[in-house]
Amino acid sequence: MARTGRITEDTRPAVWRGGVDAGGTYTVGRAYSASRLPLSGDCCDILSVPPLGRSLSSRIHGDTHRGPSPQEGFSPCAHNRSRDENVVDDLLPGRERLPRMPSGGTRLSIDLTSSVIAATVDLDGTRIPVLLNGRIVMPHGIVIDPAGQLHPGVNGLPEPSVGHRFIRDPVDLLHAADAEPPVDAVQLLAGQLWYVADQAVRQVAVPVAALTVTIPSAWGPRRRGHLTDAAARAGLPAPAMVTAPAALAAYATTGHVPDGTCLLICDAERRPITLTVLQVSPDGYRELATRQVRPSRDLDRDLAQHLLTRSITDDPSHRTEKEATPEPADAALLESIRQARTALSTQERAPVLLPSPRPPAVLTRDDVTAAAQPLLDETANAVQDIFDAADIGQQHLSHVIHREARAIPGLQERLAAVTGHTPTALDGHSHALADGALALTAAHHQTATTANDTALPRVRLRVRDLTSAIILGVCSLTVLLQTILTADIVTTYSVQVVGVRLSLPQLGIAGALTMLTAFAVAHLAPTTWLAGTTDAATRPTTGHLIRRGYLAAAVGGSTAAALYGLATGTAVQFGYEPYLKWTLGSALPLAACAAIIAATAPRIAAPQLSNWLARTRPAALPAAVAATGICLMRAAITLTPPVDLTGMPGLIGSAGAALLGIATALTTSRSRTTRTITVPGLAIGYAIVFTSDTSSALLVGYLVALTWWAVQLAAYTLRLAYPGAGQALRRLAGSSHTA
């Protein structure tokens, strides 16, 4: 199959397996690639075009983690929306109508104006290019077989076939969609949109909540309406439409352009070359003028004519009367020339295959430069004309942005000479339009629903819901009581206490476990309730519950830790200060993390709440293992139960140290690989080094692990609450490193 010059990925056609069930609902199975189109009847389950006027998906299928069954419909969107369009091309007042955003999902941007289709999804502030059946871009072409089945992403038929119809680009047919053409262009476009959205959902496993589509600037209400209708048929939200020049400007300038200045966009990625003048405004870009450069002579055909003439001149044996006049350039020769022009962007010479029996020819940059002179002259004249039409001069320009797919030598230099500005080249940026459209529409979509606006389902509190909190509380009290009961109290005449020897790090762990118990209780706040009504009108939001729960955890846990210190001082009758330092000092870092979570967690996007809640639940099992190990270690040192009954203090102490090492490894990391490596290493290492002198260091290590767990949780909450801040810091760090 023919390949375009810029596409180096696999361009084999994608085939949809699926069909329409008895109820008219479109179903889909798995997608696969074929080395050529299945033009025979061997593959009978390929995507069928639904009857005209029927949506490609009439049901909503919310489970994106599995493929739909043949009895289910599939839709790549979260909710069906109204068909009102949101136009944000040059953002003139009164032209934009913002759709209501669903509660969660991704923003999908599809570029329909470039020579190939590219798509990008925005998932919580992260831009992810969509792989279209394993390729970074996809051709516009669609093949319709005699059964009405669609084969998207095709450059052309590999060979002529009776009954198969090749549509080079359904978008080109939209201008005649109202005139009842032989094929339904809106339905074909709906199939393309559905396919791209389906690939995006399969890649990120999150439904599409908002759709942005890049369109030509010449589109008016009719074709924009057809695009909105196609999105509705595909079961997608109403699209926000961004013109190609505005998307290029947003991508190239990243919004750092003063208001009132002008940009010249030269888009030579597809023929004809399009020149557009945009003026920057607070709301985006305002299109002042646009013009297409349509040269009287085709550059590729001129090059083909030149190479054919030169081949006859260089080879006298071919100089016959029949071959004196070069033959018209065929499709294969033109494609070879396009590929050679693409190669000339990085090299000086490129081969071109001429029609048999002529040998291959060599195309150089000088050949292209000479052939491109008429085009360059017409482009320079067009720039002057568009300046006059927009009523601007060189002094009004701040940027000149240039994009081309195949090298046109001298074009950038000619633009620089005419405009007085060095063009910003966007060669090789396949997703420039899709990314730019996302950036341009980000501020015009409604703010994504957060925990402050969401009320998760809540159930009545049950005893089993308190299992983790009870286990952690018991562990905390056990560690505290053993610390007090095994204290070595020195008195004078059994009256006045003059000294106390106890494990201060163990006392600090008791205070930290108290804070961990408070975390376990706060984790229940957003999803459980003790009493009251479940009326939605009076039910507090999840963000409000999180804020109250973690603030209460910070205050309550710190208070309990302080009481631990006071209780220890009272029990040993030897002051309070050293014990308060350890209990409060160990609990306050965790309390600070709880306060940070209370302040920032309500800003977490609603779709991320389930993941966040799963992450915030304290692991009771590692804490129980640690408490067991600590008690065994202390018993081995003080020769208290169970060591005084069983003997073997060294063995029991080493076993307790091994358990503490296991708990430290499990608390420090969530990675299964890291745990597999560190658990046996720390267990063996702790058991070997355990003595009465090293026990305090081992306890401090576990105390640091508990603090690290809370810090990781607070950092994870901050990343979810402020996804853009992390990206900005990474960009800043990268630029500083480069500098």
XYZ file of C-alpha atoms in Angstrom, residues 42-551:
510
model
C -13.961 -14.168 4.745
C -14.260 -11.445 7.381
C -17.945 -10.955 7.959
C -17.901 -9.148 11.318
C -16.244 -5.911 10.204
C -17.845 -2.634 11.226
C -21.092 -2.002 9.386
C -22.392 1.470 8.745
C -25.609 1.841 10.763
C -28.730 3.007 8.926
C -28.683 6.669 8.052
C -29.907 8.917 10.796
C -29.156 6.366 13.525
C -26.498 7.018 16.119
C -23.429 4.823 16.143
C -24.101 4.206 19.814
C -27.494 4.403 21.392
C -26.462 3.262 24.880
C -23.896 4.408 27.362
C -21.346 1.832 28.472
C -19.455 3.146 31.462
C -17.113 0.240 32.143
C -13.954 1.097 30.238
C -11.876 -1.692 31.726
C -13.332 -4.432 29.581
C -14.534 -4.704 26.051
C -18.274 -4.653 25.493
C -20.035 -7.901 24.939
C -22.008 -8.517 21.750
C -25.181 -7.797 23.691
C -23.997 -4.388 24.917
C -23.563 -1.059 23.227
C -20.356 0.877 23.600
C -19.856 4.603 23.770
C -16.538 6.377 24.320
C -18.187 9.225 26.168
C -19.392 9.556 29.692
C -22.722 11.244 29.003
C -24.727 12.278 25.994
C -24.831 16.019 25.757
C -26.880 18.523 23.844
C -25.932 19.162 20.274
C -25.186 22.834 20.873
C -21.717 23.548 19.544
C -19.020 25.580 21.232
C -17.109 27.689 18.724
C -13.768 28.963 19.988
C -11.841 29.686 16.792
C -11.233 33.420 16.858
C -13.435 33.797 19.923
C -15.479 36.776 18.794
C -18.001 38.000 21.377
C -21.311 36.254 21.159
C -20.061 33.288 19.148
C -19.281 30.812 21.915
C -21.743 28.616 23.747
C -20.214 26.519 26.469
C -21.603 23.008 26.935
C -22.338 21.591 30.329
C -19.424 19.439 31.373
C -19.960 15.972 32.793
C -18.687 15.051 36.214
C -15.500 13.334 35.078
C -13.449 11.963 32.219
C -10.876 13.234 29.757
C -10.739 16.014 27.186
C -10.175 14.655 23.683
C -8.798 16.833 20.873
C -8.936 15.634 17.247
C -7.152 17.351 14.364
C -9.130 17.004 11.116
C -7.318 19.682 9.103
C -3.830 18.196 8.699
C -2.831 15.678 6.059
C -3.269 12.904 8.646
C -5.548 12.609 11.670
C -3.909 13.164 15.064
C -5.534 13.113 18.483
C -4.506 14.009 22.036
C -6.246 13.403 25.348
C -5.894 15.570 28.419
C -6.056 13.402 31.551
C -5.867 15.488 34.713
C -3.536 17.993 33.059
C -1.334 15.397 31.359
C -1.296 15.404 27.530
C -1.221 11.915 26.019
C -1.024 11.318 22.223
C -3.625 8.784 21.126
C -2.281 5.752 19.302
C -4.712 5.049 16.483
C -4.544 1.281 16.147
C -0.876 1.341 17.072
C 0.038 4.377 14.944
C 0.769 7.903 16.076
C -1.310 9.327 13.201
C -3.924 7.927 10.852
C -4.798 8.689 7.200
C -8.169 10.272 6.484
C -9.189 7.689 3.915
C -12.093 5.282 4.368
C -13.016 2.332 2.168
C -16.634 1.217 1.899
C -17.052 -2.338 0.673
C -20.142 -3.668 -1.155
C -21.729 -4.695 2.163
C -21.511 -1.133 3.481
C -18.722 -1.968 5.918
C -16.130 0.674 6.765
C -12.346 0.345 6.706
C -10.892 3.529 8.312
C -7.341 4.817 8.161
C -6.628 3.854 4.535
C -4.338 5.716 2.132
C -5.979 4.111 -0.887
C -7.055 0.792 -2.319
C -4.074 -1.541 -2.730
C -5.510 -2.605 -6.068
C -8.686 -1.879 -8.018
C -11.631 -3.853 -6.692
C -15.164 -4.023 -7.986
C -17.740 -2.618 -5.608
C -15.302 -0.983 -3.193
C -15.445 2.760 -2.844
C -12.523 4.801 -1.535
C -13.271 8.110 0.194
C -10.076 10.106 0.485
C -11.402 12.414 3.198
C -15.010 12.510 4.475
C -14.447 16.112 5.611
C -14.161 17.177 1.965
C -17.694 15.892 1.333
C -19.349 17.944 4.078
C -19.902 20.913 1.765
C -22.341 18.761 -0.229
C -23.871 16.871 2.706
C -27.209 18.680 2.266
C -27.417 17.703 -1.418
C -27.783 13.960 -0.719
C -24.466 12.737 -2.149
C -23.966 9.056 -3.010
C -22.596 8.466 0.517
C -23.596 10.028 3.820
C -20.602 12.243 4.624
C -21.891 12.995 8.118
C -22.171 9.289 8.896
C -18.648 8.638 7.597
C -17.295 11.480 9.724
C -19.197 10.094 12.714
C -17.470 6.757 12.147
C -14.062 8.463 12.135
C -14.806 10.401 15.306
C -16.125 7.302 17.044
C -13.070 5.283 16.077
C -10.623 7.907 17.382
C -12.585 8.318 20.620
C -12.773 4.554 21.084
C -9.004 4.255 20.704
C -8.533 7.053 23.254
C -10.814 5.340 25.780
C -9.045 2.015 25.321
C -5.702 3.729 25.893
C -6.471 5.759 29.040
C -9.420 3.697 30.385
C -11.343 6.895 31.181
C -14.472 8.097 29.334
C -14.427 11.186 27.137
C -16.067 14.127 28.875
C -15.274 16.953 26.426
C -14.462 16.975 22.716
C -12.405 19.546 20.802
C -12.074 19.383 17.008
C -9.735 21.445 14.818
C -11.465 22.701 11.666
C -10.552 24.876 8.651
C -11.078 28.587 9.198
C -13.362 28.765 6.155
C -16.065 26.645 7.768
C -19.318 28.392 8.468
C -22.506 27.424 10.295
C -23.448 24.701 7.776
C -20.355 22.532 8.035
C -19.974 23.259 11.724
C -23.509 21.986 12.149
C -22.657 18.834 10.198
C -19.691 18.243 12.510
C -21.894 18.665 15.575
C -24.375 16.213 14.062
C -21.575 13.709 13.388
C -20.393 13.945 16.997
C -23.956 13.371 18.206
C -24.303 10.304 15.981
C -21.044 8.952 17.426
C -22.387 9.396 20.950
C -19.807 12.083 21.757
C -20.246 15.420 23.561
C -20.921 18.512 21.501
C -17.544 19.561 20.068
C -15.699 22.768 20.817
C -14.394 23.882 17.413
C -11.019 25.573 16.989
C -9.781 26.869 13.650
C -6.423 25.532 12.492
C -4.589 28.907 12.547
C -5.733 29.581 16.118
C -4.596 26.103 17.216
C -1.174 26.603 15.612
C -0.803 29.996 17.287
C -1.726 28.586 20.695
C 0.756 25.723 20.291
C 3.653 27.857 19.033
C 3.306 30.778 21.433
C 1.931 28.936 24.509
C -0.165 32.037 25.174
C 2.806 34.354 25.867
C 1.873 37.080 23.370
C 0.784 40.633 24.312
C -2.834 41.517 23.638
C -3.412 43.527 20.489
C -0.408 42.179 18.595
C -0.796 40.192 15.397
C 0.444 36.810 14.176
C 0.968 35.577 10.633
C 0.265 31.866 10.207
C 1.635 30.163 7.087
C 0.275 26.620 6.916
C 1.920 24.751 4.038
C 1.287 21.292 5.502
C -1.528 20.707 2.973
C -2.178 22.227 -0.403
C -3.013 24.993 -1.035
C -0.802 27.084 1.247
C -2.973 29.075 3.639
C -1.980 32.460 5.077
C -3.889 33.831 8.079
C -3.490 36.963 10.180
C -4.667 36.655 13.788
C -4.915 39.385 16.389
C -4.394 38.427 20.024
C -7.238 39.349 22.348
C -7.917 38.574 26.034
C -10.350 35.844 24.941
C -8.039 34.189 22.398
C -7.482 35.117 18.753
C -9.435 37.199 16.284
C -9.044 36.366 12.613
C -8.382 39.519 10.582
C -7.773 38.047 7.125
C -7.003 34.768 5.389
C -5.880 33.864 1.907
C -4.956 30.701 0.038
C -1.986 30.608 -2.316
C -2.984 28.684 -5.431
C -0.025 28.642 -7.820
C -0.743 28.321 -11.512
C 1.683 25.391 -11.733
C 1.944 22.365 -9.435
C 5.373 22.011 -7.817
C 5.397 18.199 -7.799
C 4.358 17.982 -11.449
C 6.977 20.535 -12.438
C 9.622 18.438 -10.701
C 8.337 15.285 -12.394
C 8.498 16.996 -15.775
C 12.027 18.215 -15.018
C 13.286 14.759 -13.995
C 11.707 13.040 -16.994
C 13.176 15.590 -19.391
C 16.588 15.284 -17.786
C 16.471 11.470 -17.961
C 15.845 11.641 -21.734
C 18.619 14.207 -22.179
C 21.128 12.167 -20.188
C 20.314 8.870 -21.959
C 20.607 9.186 -25.763
C 19.244 5.651 -26.226
C 15.842 6.871 -25.057
C 15.830 9.868 -27.397
C 13.234 8.579 -29.801
C 10.345 10.346 -31.352
C 7.960 8.587 -29.022
C 9.926 9.562 -25.936
C 10.907 13.062 -27.030
C 7.928 14.449 -25.104
C 7.870 13.409 -21.445
C 4.846 11.421 -20.413
C 2.409 12.844 -17.839
C 3.443 12.211 -14.248
C 1.545 9.274 -12.753
C 0.535 8.798 -9.110
C 3.515 6.590 -8.238
C 5.998 9.145 -9.591
C 4.305 12.015 -7.747
C 4.358 10.023 -4.520
C 8.058 9.275 -4.977
C 8.721 12.977 -5.486
C 6.789 13.862 -2.326
C 8.838 11.375 -0.341
C 12.041 12.803 -1.819
C 11.008 16.341 -0.860
C 10.412 15.169 2.692
C 13.878 13.596 2.763
C 15.421 16.837 1.485
C 14.511 18.539 4.745
C 17.422 16.661 6.352
C 19.724 15.889 3.414
C 20.963 17.437 0.181
C 19.955 14.710 -2.301
C 17.191 12.113 -2.512
C 16.400 9.349 -5.040
C 13.231 9.320 -7.157
C 11.881 6.237 -8.955
C 11.006 7.060 -12.556
C 8.602 5.020 -14.694
C 10.124 1.983 -16.376
C 12.393 1.637 -18.337
C 14.094 4.773 -17.070
C 16.592 4.400 -14.213
C 16.071 6.194 -10.888
C 16.892 9.880 -10.799
C 18.383 12.096 -8.103
C 16.478 15.108 -6.801
C 18.507 17.862 -5.142
C 17.591 20.893 -3.127
C 18.713 23.098 -6.005
C 16.171 21.380 -8.272
C 13.357 22.029 -5.794
C 14.522 25.611 -5.192
C 14.477 26.385 -8.912
C 11.059 24.790 -9.396
C 9.662 26.549 -6.330
C 10.528 30.091 -7.437
C 7.064 30.793 -8.918
C 5.450 29.515 -5.734
C 7.727 31.658 -3.570
C 6.942 34.742 -5.654
C 3.197 34.143 -5.367
C 3.526 33.561 -1.627
C 5.392 36.859 -1.173
C 2.693 38.685 -3.132
C 0.013 36.951 -1.067
C 1.653 38.130 2.153
C 1.530 41.732 0.950
C -2.102 41.294 -0.078
C -3.123 39.814 3.277
C -1.339 42.633 5.111
C -3.443 45.083 3.131
C -6.612 43.096 3.777
C -5.910 42.977 7.519
C -4.801 46.637 7.501
C -1.544 45.916 9.334
C 2.170 46.410 8.725
C 5.334 44.648 9.767
C 5.450 46.644 12.985
C 2.168 45.068 14.117
C 3.508 41.506 13.877
C 4.967 39.728 16.898
C 5.365 36.222 15.454
C 5.398 34.459 12.104
C 4.519 30.777 12.434
C 5.285 28.383 9.614
C 4.406 24.711 9.157
C 5.071 22.432 6.215
C 5.093 18.684 5.642
C 7.413 18.595 2.619
C 10.383 20.872 2.243
C 9.908 23.961 0.081
C 13.445 25.406 -0.052
C 13.503 29.146 0.363
C 9.999 29.507 1.802
C 11.122 30.400 5.336
C 13.725 32.824 3.990
C 11.143 34.494 1.737
C 8.708 34.838 4.641
C 11.453 36.391 6.781
C 12.324 38.849 4.027
C 8.715 39.918 3.451
C 7.600 40.096 7.106
C 10.818 41.162 8.829
C 10.448 38.341 11.373
C 12.176 34.963 11.531
C 9.434 32.331 11.214
C 8.844 29.821 13.998
C 9.009 26.454 12.206
C 6.758 23.619 13.387
C 8.064 20.897 11.094
C 7.650 17.401 12.477
C 5.086 18.352 15.147
C 2.360 15.875 14.227
C 0.142 16.815 17.203
C 0.671 20.574 17.101
C -2.932 21.350 16.167
C -4.473 18.871 18.600
C -2.329 20.126 21.494
C -2.872 23.765 20.589
C -6.636 23.296 20.441
C -6.571 21.706 23.894
C -4.627 24.650 25.277
C -7.003 27.138 23.670
C -10.185 25.496 24.951
C -8.941 24.672 28.453
C -9.992 28.030 29.851
C -13.384 27.933 28.116
C -14.574 24.648 29.568
C -16.228 24.689 32.897
C -14.069 23.748 35.840
C -13.979 20.015 36.356
C -16.065 18.721 39.215
C -14.049 18.340 42.391
C -14.650 16.784 45.782
C -16.141 20.101 46.903
C -18.946 19.621 44.360
C -19.416 15.874 44.765
C -21.353 13.822 47.276
C -20.169 10.230 47.224
C -22.622 7.542 48.341
C -22.437 6.941 52.109
C -23.445 3.920 54.172
C -24.220 3.545 57.845
C -21.133 2.863 59.929
C -20.687 -0.816 60.786
C -18.372 -2.446 63.280
C -16.361 -4.117 60.551
C -15.671 -0.687 59.023
C -13.727 0.126 62.194
C -11.447 -2.904 61.891
C -8.391 -0.927 60.770
C -8.930 1.799 63.370
C -9.406 -0.773 66.147
C -6.274 -2.721 65.159
C -4.176 0.441 65.024
C -5.578 1.676 68.332
C -4.856 -1.629 70.032
C -1.310 -1.613 68.631
C -0.759 1.913 69.917
C -2.024 1.115 73.408
C -0.055 -2.141 73.541
C 3.194 -0.397 72.676
C 2.463 2.343 75.235
C 1.564 -0.035 78.047
C 4.625 -2.206 77.471
C 6.815 0.888 77.529
C 5.390 1.936 80.895
C 5.231 -1.536 82.467
C 8.811 -2.404 81.530
C 10.243 0.906 82.720
C 13.134 0.635 85.176
C 12.230 3.088 87.948
C 14.944 4.070 90.394
C 13.695 5.329 93.776
C 15.165 6.307 97.120
C 13.755 4.296 99.988
C 10.824 3.407 97.673
C 9.488 6.927 98.110
C 11.066 9.403 95.705
C 11.758 8.568 92.058
C 15.228 9.702 91.104
C 15.513 8.094 87.678
C 13.569 6.193 85.032
C 14.903 4.060 82.208
C 12.458 3.293 79.420
C 12.491 3.176 75.608
C 11.775 6.709 74.444
C 11.723 5.724 70.708
C 9.106 3.087 71.563
C 7.079 5.773 73.276
C 7.374 7.903 70.134
C 6.093 5.013 68.012
C 3.069 4.761 70.326
C 2.328 8.440 69.628
C 2.777 7.970 65.865
C 0.454 4.949 65.883
C -2.121 7.137 67.607
C -1.985 9.525 64.665
C -2.252 6.554 62.309
C -5.426 5.532 64.136
C -6.789 9.035 63.572
C -5.983 8.678 59.847
C -7.968 5.435 59.764
C -10.976 7.138 61.347
C -10.725 10.144 58.986
C -10.647 7.760 56.033
C -14.180 6.634 56.947
C -15.644 10.164 57.036
C -16.407 10.634 53.291
C -18.217 7.306 52.849
C -19.935 6.463 56.173
C -22.390 8.127 58.526
C -23.500 7.448 62.072
C -27.020 8.830 62.019
C -29.167 11.366 60.261
C -30.798 11.668 56.887
C -29.536 10.732 53.452
C -31.492 13.525 51.771
C -29.416 14.826 48.863
C -30.472 18.408 49.543
C -28.982 18.447 53.039
C -26.166 15.945 52.533
C -22.692 17.514 52.914
C -20.278 17.234 50.008
C -17.370 14.816 50.005
C -14.883 17.680 50.126
C -16.545 19.074 53.248
C -16.422 15.670 54.928
C -12.759 15.178 54.008
C -11.846 18.585 55.373
C -13.656 17.984 58.657
C -12.367 14.433 59.008
C -8.683 15.192 58.507
C -8.747 18.370 60.566
